[in-house]
Structures are given as C-alpha cells and as structure tokens.
DNA sequence: TCCTCATTTCAATGATTGTTGAATTGTAGG
DNA sequence: CCTACAATTCAACAATCATTGAAATGAGGA
C-alpha cells in the first residue's frame, strides 16, 4: 500500500461518523447494510451519510453494490487488511521485537479467557 | 484503546508531514532525533514541525525527552502497537479468518524472498 | 550575568473538511 | 406513464486545520 493511499484511509477513519460506519459494517459482515439503514444506525441525515460513505469508498474501506432499490455497503476487508499491513511494516521496520506483542494483544476472534483486568 | 484516542491517532497519521515524521522516527529507533534535525529531514520550518510534533505527541505516536539544548523525539512504539491492535480488533471482530492473512502479509522484519510481484 | 542556539508559542491567514436542506437521479410497482 | 421510494448531488455556510513569520521561552557556554 502506498503512503498516499494509507493517508487517505487514516483520514477516513479519523472522523467519528465514518469510524462508526466502518465498525458497524465490519460487525455486519459480508452481507453489509443499505445506506438508509446505516444512516438510521449512526443517526445522521441521509445526505450526510452518503457523503461519508463516498469518502470511505474512495479510501478503500467499504464497497458498494446495488440491490433492488437499495445500495448495500459492506466492509472492504482487503482494504482494512492492507492498512494494517502498512502500519505494521512501518512500526516493525527494523524493530520486529517491539511490535511482536501487538499480534498477541490483538488476538483475532473473541477473547478466550482473560487473565486479569486488561481492557 | 478507546475509540476517541484511536481517532486522534488516525488523524495524526493522515497528514503528510506528520506521517513522514513518524516513519522517520520509527526508522531512527529508540535513539530518536532532535526537533531541528527532523525539521531539516522533512523540509519544513521549525515552527511548523513543532506544531506537528505536538500533535503527534498528543496522539501518543511519539515521545519527547530533553537532552542538553535539544529536544529529542522518538517513536512511541507502545502507542503504535495499541493502534494496530485497535484496528485488528475491529477488523477481526467475528471474522478472524479474513484478517489472518494480514499477519503473514505484514511480516515483521525485512522481506525474506518474495514469491512474485505482489505489491 | 550575558549571549547564543534550539525550540516553542502566538496571531493571522488561507485551505480543507463537515453539515444542512433542497433538488436530482435512478429503481420498482400500479 | 405516473407515483413512491432510496440514495446521491449540489451550493452554501460553519468549523477545523495547516502554514507563516515574529516574538518568547529555556538551556548552556563564555
């Protein structure tokens, strides 16, 4: 992933409404959600959600598809994956020992049995 | 990491000069670099670099220490690590199989022997 | 103490970005 | 074809952010 594209993605995720949309769509999974449903869920006007959806799409964080009268958006897992990879490459550049703990800490999937309070 | 803090970090990394500073400091490692040296490296005015350094510090991406007349900044690997963890938690929420490839792809350390063109 | 160097702070300006409501496009059903 | 509905586009305005140069702070050396 290029630096410019990464910056665009970071900018997209830095805005409250947009980050909420992304998290919502990640939760929703591949099925995605219609623009209207997203607007309702995040409580912003249709035109505003449309504005942010376009931004997220441009940033490669979500992907749209038409379905009847609705437009369904879903998380672009490839884009998210690439962004994580970009960040890790930077962070780990020459210092793998420092970033290795991130992997353990991020532990994909549901928490199995936390050892202590460690939110 | 809280969502609000993550947004601040994303915002910090979304700006060209700031992202360049972070990457520079990651490369520099724990020794870090003086503010003046950073300004020279990224080719912006001292006051401007100071503005961005403050922002990055606030975002938890870099950490300052005084050394004689200079102020030395270095990458905050803990902050970067936490941001990666935040992104992975989101991305992987319920979909570990989708994000797992990110780990292999980000491969900490120098590339060993790429199989093909896979930019 | 006085002087110098490194960095930060400040105020002003220009540039981006987010929000709003009205008008528009595009899809489906009667 | 006409109506209803989903979503987007547009123009305008408010708000936030980046850049600049001058002035201020703070640490060391003479």
Tab-separated table of C-alpha atoms (C1' of nucleotides) in Angstrom, chain A residues 34-36 47 50 73, chain D residues 4-9:
chain	number	residue	atom	x	y	z
A	34	UNK	CA	-28.224	-0.464	2.998
A	35	UNK	CA	-27.264	3.220	3.084
A	36	UNK	CA	-30.555	4.095	4.722
A	47	UNK	CA	-27.217	13.133	2.606
A	50	UNK	CA	-23.926	9.455	1.667
A	73	UNK	CA	-22.367	-1.256	1.606
D	4	DA	C1'	-43.289	6.448	-4.468
D	5	DC	C1'	-39.012	5.499	-2.547
D	6	DA	C1'	-33.792	5.112	-1.926
D	7	DA	C1'	-29.858	7.351	-2.463
D	8	DT	C1'	-26.892	10.978	-4.290
D	9	DT	C1'	-25.595	15.647	-5.775
